[in-house]
Amino acid sequence: MRATEDTYRHKGLRRKLVETVRSKGITDERILTAIENIPRHFFLDSAFDEVAYEDKAFPIDAGQTISQPYTVAYQTQLLEVKPHEKVLEIGTGSAYQACVLAEIGAKVFTIERQKKLFDSNKQFLFLKKYPNIKFFYGDGYEGLPTYAPFDKVLITAAAPVVPVKLITQLKPGGMMVIPFGGGDVQVMKRLIKQQDGSVKEEVYDRFSFVPMLQGKND
Ligand code: SAH
């Protein structure tokens, strides 16, 4: 069961979480405001109410996780999202990251391969607040050719390879943020698609994500 009540206590814990994320090096105020505005405890089972505002990843259904707030902020900051940009997210999971993108004004297209998580988000009333998020059940490796091209692509699962179709679906000048690597630890990369279609690569810090898997799981 999800919590649906947002109390003063939750709001206070959220302000502390914002200061924690800021102290770790996040400077984009739009992202910090989004974290302050979004009731993260709504995205978890009510059993996690006491810990929902710790800067940690937690389990959700289908053996998946809601990313750590710092990680969400870090990826979002690297993506340099501007209002009204089209952003493709791979790995909807809890939908928390999608809401952060929506709060800063992006048009979000998010794909999840676990049917259970996709269905659960359909029932999640809080998400009605964000008509700028479109939810898809499918394989993120395929992207969304019908809605391409995108300004930005954000992958929130550990990718053992760079998904080529997602590079194709990126606009020239567009960026992809991708936790790259097949092992337990990945390196965050930012790939910038050049006007000639080639890709420039930047390497950032190490993180640990659940794997980006092929195909759908019903
Ligand atoms: N962005 C999420 C993070 C969820 S963890 C959040 O804010 O909570 C990563 C998610 O990626 C999992 O839900 C997993 O099922 C999903 N995933 C893994 N491989 C995928 C693929 N090929 N296509 C779509 N989603 C995928």
Coordinates of C-alpha atoms and ligand atoms in Angstrom, one line a residue:
M1 CA 0.0 0.0 0.0
R2 CA 1.1 3.5 -0.8
A3 CA 1.1 6.4 1.6
T4 CA -1.2 9.2 0.3
E5 CA -0.9 11.8 3.1
D6 CA 1.9 14.4 3.0
T7 CA 2.5 15.8 6.6
Y8 CA 4.6 18.6 8.0
R9 CA 7.0 15.9 9.3
H10 CA 7.4 14.6 5.7
K11 CA 8.0 18.2 4.4
G12 CA 10.6 18.8 7.1
L13 CA 12.4 15.6 6.2
R14 CA 12.3 16.6 2.6
R15 CA 14.0 19.9 3.4
K16 CA 16.8 18.0 5.2
L17 CA 17.2 15.7 2.2
V18 CA 17.6 18.7 -0.1
E19 CA 20.4 20.0 2.1
T20 CA 22.1 16.5 2.1
V21 CA 21.9 16.3 -1.7
R22 CA 23.2 19.9 -2.0
S23 CA 26.1 19.1 0.4
K24 CA 27.1 16.3 -2.0
G25 CA 27.6 18.8 -4.8
I26 CA 24.3 19.3 -6.6
T27 CA 24.0 23.0 -7.5
D28 CA 21.0 23.2 -9.9
E29 CA 18.3 24.9 -7.8
R30 CA 15.6 23.6 -10.1
I31 CA 16.5 20.0 -9.2
L32 CA 16.7 20.8 -5.5
T33 CA 13.3 22.5 -5.6
A34 CA 11.9 19.4 -7.4
I35 CA 13.2 17.1 -4.6
E36 CA 11.6 19.5 -2.1
N37 CA 8.3 19.4 -3.9
I38 CA 7.9 15.7 -4.6
P39 CA 6.6 13.5 -1.8
R40 CA 9.1 10.6 -2.2
H41 CA 7.2 8.5 0.4
F42 CA 4.3 8.2 -2.0
F43 CA 6.6 6.2 -4.4
L44 CA 7.3 3.5 -1.8
D45 CA 5.3 1.0 0.2
S46 CA 4.1 2.6 3.4
A47 CA 6.4 0.3 5.3
F48 CA 9.2 2.6 4.2
D49 CA 7.6 5.7 5.6
E50 CA 10.2 6.2 8.3
V51 CA 13.2 6.0 5.9
A52 CA 11.7 7.4 2.6
Y53 CA 13.8 10.6 3.0
E54 CA 17.1 9.0 3.7
D55 CA 19.5 9.5 0.7
K56 CA 19.3 5.8 -0.2
A57 CA 17.9 3.5 -2.9
F58 CA 15.0 1.3 -1.7
P59 CA 13.3 -1.8 -3.1
I60 CA 10.1 -1.5 -5.2
D61 CA 8.1 -4.2 -6.9
A62 CA 9.5 -6.8 -9.4
G63 CA 12.9 -6.8 -7.7
Q64 CA 13.7 -3.3 -8.8
T65 CA 14.7 -0.1 -7.0
I66 CA 13.9 3.5 -6.6
S67 CA 17.2 5.3 -7.2
Q68 CA 19.0 7.2 -4.5
P69 CA 17.9 10.9 -4.5
Y70 CA 21.6 12.0 -5.0
T71 CA 21.9 9.7 -8.0
V72 CA 18.6 11.1 -9.5
A73 CA 19.9 14.6 -9.0
Y74 CA 23.3 13.8 -10.4
Q75 CA 22.0 12.3 -13.6
T76 CA 19.5 15.1 -14.0
Q77 CA 22.1 17.7 -13.5
L78 CA 24.4 16.1 -16.1
L79 CA 21.5 16.1 -18.5
E80 CA 21.2 19.9 -18.4
V81 CA 17.5 19.7 -19.1
K82 CA 15.8 22.9 -20.4
P83 CA 12.0 23.5 -20.1
H84 CA 10.0 21.9 -22.9
E85 CA 12.8 19.6 -24.0
K86 CA 11.8 16.1 -25.0
V87 CA 13.5 13.6 -22.7
L88 CA 13.4 9.9 -23.2
E89 CA 13.9 8.0 -19.9
I90 CA 14.7 4.2 -19.9
G91 CA 13.6 2.5 -16.7
T92 CA 10.5 4.2 -15.3
G93 CA 10.7 2.0 -12.1
S94 CA 8.9 4.0 -9.3
A95 CA 8.4 7.0 -11.7
Y96 CA 10.3 9.3 -9.2
Q97 CA 13.0 10.3 -11.7
A98 CA 10.3 11.0 -14.3
C99 CA 8.6 13.4 -11.9
V100 CA 11.8 15.2 -11.2
L101 CA 12.2 15.8 -15.0
A102 CA 8.6 16.8 -15.2
E103 CA 8.9 19.3 -12.4
I104 CA 11.7 21.1 -14.2
G105 CA 9.4 21.4 -17.3
A106 CA 10.6 18.6 -19.6
K107 CA 8.2 16.6 -21.8
V108 CA 9.0 13.1 -20.5
F109 CA 8.6 9.8 -22.4
T110 CA 9.5 7.0 -20.1
I111 CA 9.7 3.2 -20.8
E112 CA 9.5 0.3 -18.4
R113 CA 10.1 -3.4 -19.3
Q114 CA 8.4 -4.8 -16.1
K115 CA 4.6 -5.0 -16.7
K116 CA 4.0 -5.0 -13.0
L117 CA 5.7 -1.7 -12.5
F118 CA 4.0 -0.2 -15.6
D119 CA 0.6 -1.3 -14.3
S120 CA 1.2 0.0 -10.9
N121 CA 2.1 3.5 -12.2
K122 CA -1.2 3.5 -14.1
Q123 CA -3.0 3.2 -10.8
F124 CA -0.8 5.8 -9.1
L125 CA -3.0 8.9 -8.7
F126 CA -0.3 11.4 -7.8
L127 CA 1.1 11.0 -11.3
K128 CA -2.0 12.6 -12.8
K129 CA -0.4 15.9 -11.6
Y130 CA 2.1 15.5 -14.5
P131 CA 0.3 15.5 -17.9
N132 CA 3.8 16.1 -19.3
I133 CA 4.9 12.5 -18.6
K134 CA 3.9 9.7 -21.1
F135 CA 4.3 6.1 -19.9
F136 CA 5.2 3.2 -22.1
Y137 CA 5.6 -0.6 -21.5
G138 CA 8.4 -1.9 -23.7
D139 CA 12.1 -2.6 -24.2
G140 CA 14.2 0.5 -23.7
Y141 CA 16.8 -0.8 -26.1
E142 CA 14.3 -0.1 -28.9
G143 CA 13.5 3.4 -27.7
L144 CA 10.4 5.1 -29.2
P145 CA 11.0 5.7 -32.9
T146 CA 7.5 7.1 -33.3
Y147 CA 8.2 10.0 -30.9
A148 CA 11.9 10.6 -31.9
P149 CA 14.0 12.6 -32.1
F150 CA 14.7 13.5 -28.5
D151 CA 16.7 16.3 -27.0
K152 CA 17.9 14.1 -24.2
V153 CA 18.1 10.4 -23.3
L154 CA 18.4 9.3 -19.7
I155 CA 19.2 5.7 -18.9
T156 CA 18.5 4.7 -15.3
A157 CA 19.7 1.1 -15.4
A158 CA 23.2 -0.3 -15.9
A159 CA 23.8 -0.6 -19.6
P160 CA 26.4 -3.2 -20.7
V161 CA 26.6 -1.5 -24.2
V162 CA 25.5 1.8 -25.6
P163 CA 22.1 1.2 -27.1
V164 CA 22.7 2.3 -30.7
K165 CA 19.0 2.8 -31.5
L166 CA 18.8 5.4 -28.7
I167 CA 21.8 7.3 -30.3
T168 CA 19.9 7.3 -33.6
Q169 CA 16.8 8.7 -31.8
L170 CA 18.8 11.6 -30.3
K171 CA 18.9 15.0 -32.0
P172 CA 22.2 16.4 -33.2
G173 CA 23.5 18.4 -30.3
G174 CA 21.5 16.1 -27.9
M175 CA 22.9 14.3 -24.9
M176 CA 22.6 10.9 -23.3
V177 CA 23.4 10.2 -19.7
I178 CA 24.2 6.5 -19.2
P179 CA 25.5 4.3 -16.3
F180 CA 27.8 2.2 -18.4
G181 CA 29.1 -1.3 -17.6
G182 CA 27.9 -4.8 -17.0
G183 CA 29.4 -5.5 -13.6
D184 CA 28.4 -4.4 -10.1
V185 CA 29.7 -0.9 -10.6
Q186 CA 29.1 1.4 -13.5
V187 CA 30.8 4.6 -14.7
M188 CA 28.5 7.5 -15.4
K189 CA 29.0 8.7 -19.0
R190 CA 27.6 11.7 -20.9
L191 CA 27.5 11.2 -24.6
I192 CA 27.0 14.2 -26.8
K193 CA 25.8 13.7 -30.4
Q194 CA 27.7 16.0 -32.7
Q195 CA 26.2 17.7 -35.8
D196 CA 27.9 15.1 -38.0
G197 CA 26.3 12.3 -36.1
S198 CA 29.5 11.2 -34.3
V199 CA 29.5 10.9 -30.5
K200 CA 31.7 12.7 -28.0
E201 CA 32.1 10.9 -24.7
E202 CA 32.7 12.3 -21.2
V203 CA 33.3 10.1 -18.1
Y204 CA 32.1 10.9 -14.6
D205 CA 31.7 9.1 -11.2
R206 CA 31.0 5.5 -10.3
F207 CA 27.5 4.3 -9.4
S208 CA 25.7 1.0 -8.9
F209 CA 22.4 0.4 -10.8
V210 CA 20.2 -2.6 -11.5
P211 CA 20.9 -4.1 -15.0
M212 CA 19.3 -2.9 -18.2
L213 CA 17.9 -6.1 -19.6
Q214 CA 16.8 -7.1 -23.1
G215 CA 13.1 -7.5 -24.0
K216 CA 10.0 -7.1 -21.9
N217 CA 8.9 -9.1 -18.8
D218 CA 5.1 -9.6 -18.4
Ligands
SAH1 N1 14.1 5.7 -12.8 C1 13.7 4.8 -11.7 C2 14.9 3.8 -11.4 C3 14.3 2.4 -11.5 S1 15.6 1.1 -11.4 C4 13.2 5.4 -10.5 O1 13.2 6.7 -10.4 O2 12.7 4.8 -9.6 C5 15.7 0.8 -13.2 C6 14.5 0.3 -13.9 O3 14.9 0.0 -15.3 C7 13.8 -1.0 -13.4 O4 12.5 -0.7 -13.1 C8 14.0 -1.9 -14.5 O5 12.9 -2.8 -14.7 C9 14.1 -1.0 -15.7 N2 14.7 -1.6 -16.9 C10 15.8 -2.4 -17.0 N3 16.0 -2.7 -18.3 C11 15.1 -2.1 -19.1 C12 14.8 -2.0 -20.5 N4 15.5 -2.7 -21.4 N5 13.8 -1.2 -20.9 C13 13.0 -0.5 -20.0 N6 13.2 -0.6 -18.7 C14 14.2 -1.3 -18.2

